Tab-separated table of C-alpha atoms in Angstrom:
chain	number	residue	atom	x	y	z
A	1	UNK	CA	18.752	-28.054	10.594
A	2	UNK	CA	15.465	-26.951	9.058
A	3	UNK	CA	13.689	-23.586	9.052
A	4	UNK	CA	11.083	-23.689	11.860
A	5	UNK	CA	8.177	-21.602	13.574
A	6	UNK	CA	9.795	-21.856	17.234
A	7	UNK	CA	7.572	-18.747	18.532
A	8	UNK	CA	3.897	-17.831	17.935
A	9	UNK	CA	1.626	-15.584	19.920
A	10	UNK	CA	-1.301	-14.431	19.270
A	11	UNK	CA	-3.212	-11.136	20.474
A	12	UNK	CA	-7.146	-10.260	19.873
A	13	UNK	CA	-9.955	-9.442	21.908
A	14	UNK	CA	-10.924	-12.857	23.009
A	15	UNK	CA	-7.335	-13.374	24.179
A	16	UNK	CA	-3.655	-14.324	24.002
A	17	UNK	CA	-2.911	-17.803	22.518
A	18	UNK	CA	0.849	-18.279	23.221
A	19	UNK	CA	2.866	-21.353	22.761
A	20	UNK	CA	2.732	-22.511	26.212
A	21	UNK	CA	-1.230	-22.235	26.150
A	22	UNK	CA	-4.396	-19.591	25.947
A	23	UNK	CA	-5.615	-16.942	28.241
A	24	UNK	CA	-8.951	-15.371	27.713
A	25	UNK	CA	-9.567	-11.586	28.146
A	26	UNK	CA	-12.909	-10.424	30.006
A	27	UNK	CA	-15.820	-9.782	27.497
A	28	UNK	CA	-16.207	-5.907	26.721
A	29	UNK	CA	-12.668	-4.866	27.360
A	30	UNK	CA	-11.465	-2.109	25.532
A	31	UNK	CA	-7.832	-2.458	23.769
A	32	UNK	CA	-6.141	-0.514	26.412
A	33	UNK	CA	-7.594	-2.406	29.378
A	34	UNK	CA	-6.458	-5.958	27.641
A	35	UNK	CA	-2.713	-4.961	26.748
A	36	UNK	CA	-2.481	-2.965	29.928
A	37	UNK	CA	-3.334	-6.294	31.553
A	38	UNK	CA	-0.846	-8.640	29.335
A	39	UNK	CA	1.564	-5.475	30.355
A	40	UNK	CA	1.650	-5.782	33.956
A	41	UNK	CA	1.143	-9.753	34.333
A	42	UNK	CA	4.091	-10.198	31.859
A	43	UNK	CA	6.043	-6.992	33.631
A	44	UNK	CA	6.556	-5.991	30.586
A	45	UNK	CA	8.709	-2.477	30.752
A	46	UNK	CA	9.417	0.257	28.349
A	47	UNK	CA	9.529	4.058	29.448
A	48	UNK	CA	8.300	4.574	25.508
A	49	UNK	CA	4.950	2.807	25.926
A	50	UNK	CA	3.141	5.688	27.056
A	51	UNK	CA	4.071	7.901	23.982
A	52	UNK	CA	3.438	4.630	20.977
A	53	UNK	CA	0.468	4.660	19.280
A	54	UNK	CA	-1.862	1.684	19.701
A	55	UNK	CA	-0.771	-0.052	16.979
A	56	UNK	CA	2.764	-0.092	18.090
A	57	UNK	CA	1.817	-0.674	21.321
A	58	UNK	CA	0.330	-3.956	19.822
A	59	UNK	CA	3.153	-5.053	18.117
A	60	UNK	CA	5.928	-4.393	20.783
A	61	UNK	CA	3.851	-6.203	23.534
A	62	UNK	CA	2.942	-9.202	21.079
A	63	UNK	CA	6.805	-8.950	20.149
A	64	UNK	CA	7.413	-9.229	24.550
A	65	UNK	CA	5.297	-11.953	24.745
A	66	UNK	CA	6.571	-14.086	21.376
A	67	UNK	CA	10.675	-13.896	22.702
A	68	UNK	CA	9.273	-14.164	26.362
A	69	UNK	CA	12.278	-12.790	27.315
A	70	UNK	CA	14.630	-13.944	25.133
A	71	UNK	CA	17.963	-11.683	24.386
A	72	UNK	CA	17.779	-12.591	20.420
A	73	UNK	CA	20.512	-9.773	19.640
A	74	UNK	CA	22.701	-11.689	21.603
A	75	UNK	CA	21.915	-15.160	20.465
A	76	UNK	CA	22.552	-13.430	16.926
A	77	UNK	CA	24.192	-10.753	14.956
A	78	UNK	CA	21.713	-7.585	15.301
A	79	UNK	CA	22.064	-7.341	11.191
A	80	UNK	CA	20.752	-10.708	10.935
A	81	UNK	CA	17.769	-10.417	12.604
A	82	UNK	CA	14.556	-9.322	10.084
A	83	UNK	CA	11.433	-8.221	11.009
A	84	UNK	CA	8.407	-8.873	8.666
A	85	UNK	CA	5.059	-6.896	9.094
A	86	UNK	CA	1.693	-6.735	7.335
A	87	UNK	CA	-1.892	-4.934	8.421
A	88	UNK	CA	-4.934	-4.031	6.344
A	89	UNK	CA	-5.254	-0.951	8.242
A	90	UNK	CA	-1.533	0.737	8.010
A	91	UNK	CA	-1.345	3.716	10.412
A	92	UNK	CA	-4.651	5.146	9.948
A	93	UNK	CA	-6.014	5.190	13.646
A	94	UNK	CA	-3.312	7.191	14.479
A	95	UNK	CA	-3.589	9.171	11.030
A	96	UNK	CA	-7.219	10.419	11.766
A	97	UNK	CA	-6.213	11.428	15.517
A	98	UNK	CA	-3.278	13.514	13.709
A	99	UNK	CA	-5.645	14.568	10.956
A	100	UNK	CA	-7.709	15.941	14.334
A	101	UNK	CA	-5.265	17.549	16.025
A	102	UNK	CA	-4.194	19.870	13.029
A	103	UNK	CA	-7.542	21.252	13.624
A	104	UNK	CA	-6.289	23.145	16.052
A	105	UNK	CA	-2.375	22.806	16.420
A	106	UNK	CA	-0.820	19.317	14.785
A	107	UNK	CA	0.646	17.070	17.367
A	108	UNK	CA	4.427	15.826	17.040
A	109	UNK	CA	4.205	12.991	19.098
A	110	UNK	CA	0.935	11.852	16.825
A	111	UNK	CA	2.989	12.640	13.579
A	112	UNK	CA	5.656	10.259	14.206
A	113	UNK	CA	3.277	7.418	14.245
A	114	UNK	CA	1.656	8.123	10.980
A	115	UNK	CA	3.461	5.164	9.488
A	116	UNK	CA	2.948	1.238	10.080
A	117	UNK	CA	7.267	1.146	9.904
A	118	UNK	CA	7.423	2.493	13.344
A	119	UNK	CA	6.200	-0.101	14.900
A	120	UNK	CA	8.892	-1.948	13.529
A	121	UNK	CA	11.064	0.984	15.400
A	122	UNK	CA	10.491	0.439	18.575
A	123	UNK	CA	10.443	-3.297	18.730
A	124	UNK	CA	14.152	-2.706	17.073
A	125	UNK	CA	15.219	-0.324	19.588
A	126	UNK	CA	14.243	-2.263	22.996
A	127	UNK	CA	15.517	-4.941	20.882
A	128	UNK	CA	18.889	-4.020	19.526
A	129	UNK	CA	17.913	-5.195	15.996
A	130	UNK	CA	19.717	-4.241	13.095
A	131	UNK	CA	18.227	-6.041	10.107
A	132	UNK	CA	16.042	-6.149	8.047
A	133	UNK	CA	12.256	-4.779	8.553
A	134	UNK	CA	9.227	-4.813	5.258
A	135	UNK	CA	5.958	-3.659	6.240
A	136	UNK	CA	3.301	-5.027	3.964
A	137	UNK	CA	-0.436	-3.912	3.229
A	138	UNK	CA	-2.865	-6.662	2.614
A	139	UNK	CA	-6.623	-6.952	2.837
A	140	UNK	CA	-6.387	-10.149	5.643
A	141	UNK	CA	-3.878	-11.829	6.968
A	142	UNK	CA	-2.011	-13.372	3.832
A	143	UNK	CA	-0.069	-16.131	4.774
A	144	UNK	CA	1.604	-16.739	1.206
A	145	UNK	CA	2.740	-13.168	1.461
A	146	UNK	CA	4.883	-13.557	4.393
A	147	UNK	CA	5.771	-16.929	4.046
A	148	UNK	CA	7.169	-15.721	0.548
A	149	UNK	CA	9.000	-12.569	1.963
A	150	UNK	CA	10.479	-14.629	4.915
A	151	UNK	CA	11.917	-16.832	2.196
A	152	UNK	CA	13.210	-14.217	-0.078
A	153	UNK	CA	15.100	-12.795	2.857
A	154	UNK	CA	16.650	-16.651	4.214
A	155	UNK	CA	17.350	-17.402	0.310
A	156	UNK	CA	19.460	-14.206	-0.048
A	157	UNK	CA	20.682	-14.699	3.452
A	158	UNK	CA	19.786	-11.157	4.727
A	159	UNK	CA	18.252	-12.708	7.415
A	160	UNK	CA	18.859	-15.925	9.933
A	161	UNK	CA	16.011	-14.970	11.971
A	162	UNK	CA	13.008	-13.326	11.122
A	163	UNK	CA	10.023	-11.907	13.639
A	164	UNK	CA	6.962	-12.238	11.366
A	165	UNK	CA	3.171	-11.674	11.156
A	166	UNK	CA	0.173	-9.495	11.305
A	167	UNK	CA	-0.143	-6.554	13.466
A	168	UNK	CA	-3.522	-4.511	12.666
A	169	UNK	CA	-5.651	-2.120	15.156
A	170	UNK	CA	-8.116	0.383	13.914
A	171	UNK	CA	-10.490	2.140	16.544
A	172	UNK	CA	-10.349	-0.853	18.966
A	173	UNK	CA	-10.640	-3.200	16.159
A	174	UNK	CA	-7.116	-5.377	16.617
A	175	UNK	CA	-5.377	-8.281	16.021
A	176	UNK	CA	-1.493	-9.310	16.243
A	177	UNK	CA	-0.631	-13.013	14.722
A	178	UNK	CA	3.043	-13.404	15.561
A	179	UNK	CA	5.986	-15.802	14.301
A	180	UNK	CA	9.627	-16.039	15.245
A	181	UNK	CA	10.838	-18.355	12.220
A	182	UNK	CA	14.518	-19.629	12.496
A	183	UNK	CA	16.409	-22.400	12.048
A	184	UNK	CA	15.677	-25.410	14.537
A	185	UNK	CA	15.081	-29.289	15.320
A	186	UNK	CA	12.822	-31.550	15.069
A	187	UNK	CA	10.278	-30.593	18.458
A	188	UNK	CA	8.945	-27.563	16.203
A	189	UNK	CA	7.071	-27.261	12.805
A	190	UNK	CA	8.141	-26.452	9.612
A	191	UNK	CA	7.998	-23.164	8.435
A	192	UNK	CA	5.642	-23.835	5.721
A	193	UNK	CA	2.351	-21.891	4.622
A	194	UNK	CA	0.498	-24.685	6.076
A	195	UNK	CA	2.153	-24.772	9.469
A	196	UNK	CA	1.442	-21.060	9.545
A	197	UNK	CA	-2.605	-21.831	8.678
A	198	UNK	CA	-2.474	-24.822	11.354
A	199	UNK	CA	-1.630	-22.427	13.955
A	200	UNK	CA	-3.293	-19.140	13.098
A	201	UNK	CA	-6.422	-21.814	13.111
A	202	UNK	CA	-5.621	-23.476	16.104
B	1	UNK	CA	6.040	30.637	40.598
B	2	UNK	CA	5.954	27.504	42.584
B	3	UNK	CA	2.329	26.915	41.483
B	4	UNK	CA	3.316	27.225	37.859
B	5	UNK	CA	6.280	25.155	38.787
B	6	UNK	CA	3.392	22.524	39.710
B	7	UNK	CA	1.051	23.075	36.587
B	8	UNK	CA	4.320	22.958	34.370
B	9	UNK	CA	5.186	19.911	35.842
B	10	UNK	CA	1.493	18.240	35.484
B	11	UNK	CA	0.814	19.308	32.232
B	12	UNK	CA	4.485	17.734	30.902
B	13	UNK	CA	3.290	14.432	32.475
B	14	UNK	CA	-0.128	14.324	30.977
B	15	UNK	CA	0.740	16.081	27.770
B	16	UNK	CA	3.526	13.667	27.251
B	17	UNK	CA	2.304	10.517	28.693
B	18	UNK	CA	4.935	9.678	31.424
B	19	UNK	CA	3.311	7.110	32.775
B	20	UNK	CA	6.315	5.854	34.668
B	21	UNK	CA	6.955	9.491	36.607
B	22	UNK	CA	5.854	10.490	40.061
B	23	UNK	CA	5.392	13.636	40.307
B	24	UNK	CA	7.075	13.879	43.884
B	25	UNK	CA	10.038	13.011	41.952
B	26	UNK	CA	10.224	15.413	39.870
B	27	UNK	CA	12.292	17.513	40.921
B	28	UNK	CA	12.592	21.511	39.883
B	29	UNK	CA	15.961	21.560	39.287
B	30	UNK	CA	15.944	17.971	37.021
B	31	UNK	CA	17.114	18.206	33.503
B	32	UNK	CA	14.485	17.415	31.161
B	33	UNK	CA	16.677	15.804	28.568
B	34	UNK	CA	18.679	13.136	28.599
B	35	UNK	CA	19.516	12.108	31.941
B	36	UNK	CA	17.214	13.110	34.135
B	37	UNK	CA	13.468	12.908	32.663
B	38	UNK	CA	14.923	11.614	29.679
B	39	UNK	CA	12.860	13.793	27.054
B	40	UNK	CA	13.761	12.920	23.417
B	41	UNK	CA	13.372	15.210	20.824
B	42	UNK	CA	9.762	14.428	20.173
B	43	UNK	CA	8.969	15.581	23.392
B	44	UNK	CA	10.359	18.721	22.793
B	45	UNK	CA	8.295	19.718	19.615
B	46	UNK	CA	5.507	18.645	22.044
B	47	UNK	CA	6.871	21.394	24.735
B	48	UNK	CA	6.757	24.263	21.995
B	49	UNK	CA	3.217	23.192	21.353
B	50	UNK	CA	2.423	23.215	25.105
B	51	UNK	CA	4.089	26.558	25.390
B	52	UNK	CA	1.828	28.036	22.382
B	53	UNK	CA	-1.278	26.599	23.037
B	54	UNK	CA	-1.524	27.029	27.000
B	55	UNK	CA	0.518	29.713	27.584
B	56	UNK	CA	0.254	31.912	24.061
B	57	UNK	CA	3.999	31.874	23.690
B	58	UNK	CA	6.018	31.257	20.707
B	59	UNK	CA	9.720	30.436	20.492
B	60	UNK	CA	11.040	32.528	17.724
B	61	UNK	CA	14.658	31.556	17.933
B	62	UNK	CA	15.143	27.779	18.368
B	63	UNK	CA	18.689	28.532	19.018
B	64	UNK	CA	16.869	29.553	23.154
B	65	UNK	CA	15.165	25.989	23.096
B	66	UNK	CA	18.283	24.751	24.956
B	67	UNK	CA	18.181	27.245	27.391
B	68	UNK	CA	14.444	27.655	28.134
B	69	UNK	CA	14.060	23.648	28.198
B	70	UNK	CA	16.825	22.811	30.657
B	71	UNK	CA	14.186	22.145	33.317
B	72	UNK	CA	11.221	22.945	35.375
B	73	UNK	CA	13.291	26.094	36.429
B	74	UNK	CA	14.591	27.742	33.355
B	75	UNK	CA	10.703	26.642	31.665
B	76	UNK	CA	8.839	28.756	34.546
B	77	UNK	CA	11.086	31.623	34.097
B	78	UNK	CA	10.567	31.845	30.211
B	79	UNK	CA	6.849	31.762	30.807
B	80	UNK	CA	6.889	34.242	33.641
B	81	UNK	CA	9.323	36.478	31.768
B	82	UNK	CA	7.421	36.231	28.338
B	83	UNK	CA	3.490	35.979	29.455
């Protein structure tokens, strides 16, 4: 079997573009009112959503919506399942709403989200995963970047599967471009920088 | 006390998002932690800042957090004791 893209989804404000088609968001809505949305048509549950920052809160829902259910820590060993993560913006929504709240007395549950990894976190702890997890800085969505870090982690076999993309919000600003890459047959493309493109395009 | 009881209870489900709690169901005697509300330990830096900045009260031995967080109960009698 080959190394395939067998999950994408897709989350900005025009939408969610999902492998099983596209659903358009209502012009003007805020962040909050668009992922609340996805939340409660998908049923998507977590006691911890109400304490993650939005940025985490983009990534686990994305993260919902790209395994659709899917128990993937029982499909594989927890240790073998990788999670690879780039933004342009790192943390620092939630780092100038800390930076605000020292002003008077520093918030705890702000601090802990002061760092892009934690994103990572929480997807790992509804999810059971036990692998790897890279969080990458780049200035747009760089393709080469995780297609390159993906394969590092196959080649060395640290990883079977991987949960891959983009996952940037800053001040209502966002955007989540999601990829479950693993190995599979022939109904899904190649995981290949240009498969990647094709569907980030799409 | 039962009113404080009430704004305790209010303020811990705004202050620390509980989105999924009805207040009906939360119940005076409920532990805070672990089963029960299921507070982590986030949440309970979050508490010491709720205690300081709406209630001027600081916890000088966190040995007593234990104690004074148990629930809704033990937390109104720490501020009523200490205000």
């Amino acid at each position: 079997m080959a190394r395939k893209i067998t999950s994408y989804c897709i989350i900005d404000s025009k939408g969610i573009k999902r492998n099983n088609g596209f659903q358009d968001f209502a012009s003007g809505n805020t962040f909050k009112e668009n992922i609340d949305t996805l939340i409660h048509e998908n049923e998507i549950k977590n006691s911890r959503l109400g304490r993650m920052d939005p940025m985490s809160v983009l990534g686990f829902v994305g993260t919902e919506l790209l395994l659709d259910n899917r128990k993937i820590s029982e499909e594989y060993d927890p240790y073998d399942i990788g999670i690879v993560f780039s933004n342009n913006s790192s943390s620092l929504d939630t780092d100038l709403k800390y930076w605000d709240s020292v002003k008077k007395i520093a918030s705890p549950s702000l601090f802990v989200y002061t760092l892009p990894n934690v994103s990572m976190a929480e997807i790992c702890i509804k999810n059971c995963i036990k692998g790897e997890n890279h969080f990458f800085l780049s200035q747009k969505i760089d393709l080469k970047l995780i297609y390159e870090q993906c394969s590092t982690l196959f080649d060395q076999e640290l990883s079977k599967v991987i949960i891959t993309g983009w996952v940037d919000y800053f001040q209502d600003d966002y955007k989540a471009v999601l990829f479950i890459i693993e190995d599979g047959n022939g109904e899904y493309p190649d995981f290949t920088e240009e498969n990647l493109n094709k569907i980030l395009k799409q | 006390m039962s009113e404080l009881k009430q704004e305790l209870k209010e303020k811990i489900i705004e202050q620390l998002n509980l989105q999924d709690i009805n207040i009906a169901d939360f119940s005076d005697d409920m532990p805070l932690f672990g089963e029960g509300l299921g507070l982590d330990s986030i949440d309970a830096l979050e508490l010491i800042v709720l205690l300081q900045q709406d209630y001027n009260i600081k916890i000088s031995n966190p040995e007593q957090g234990r104690e004074i967080f148990q629930s809704i109960n033990s937390l109104s009698d720490f501020i009523s004791k200490n205000s």
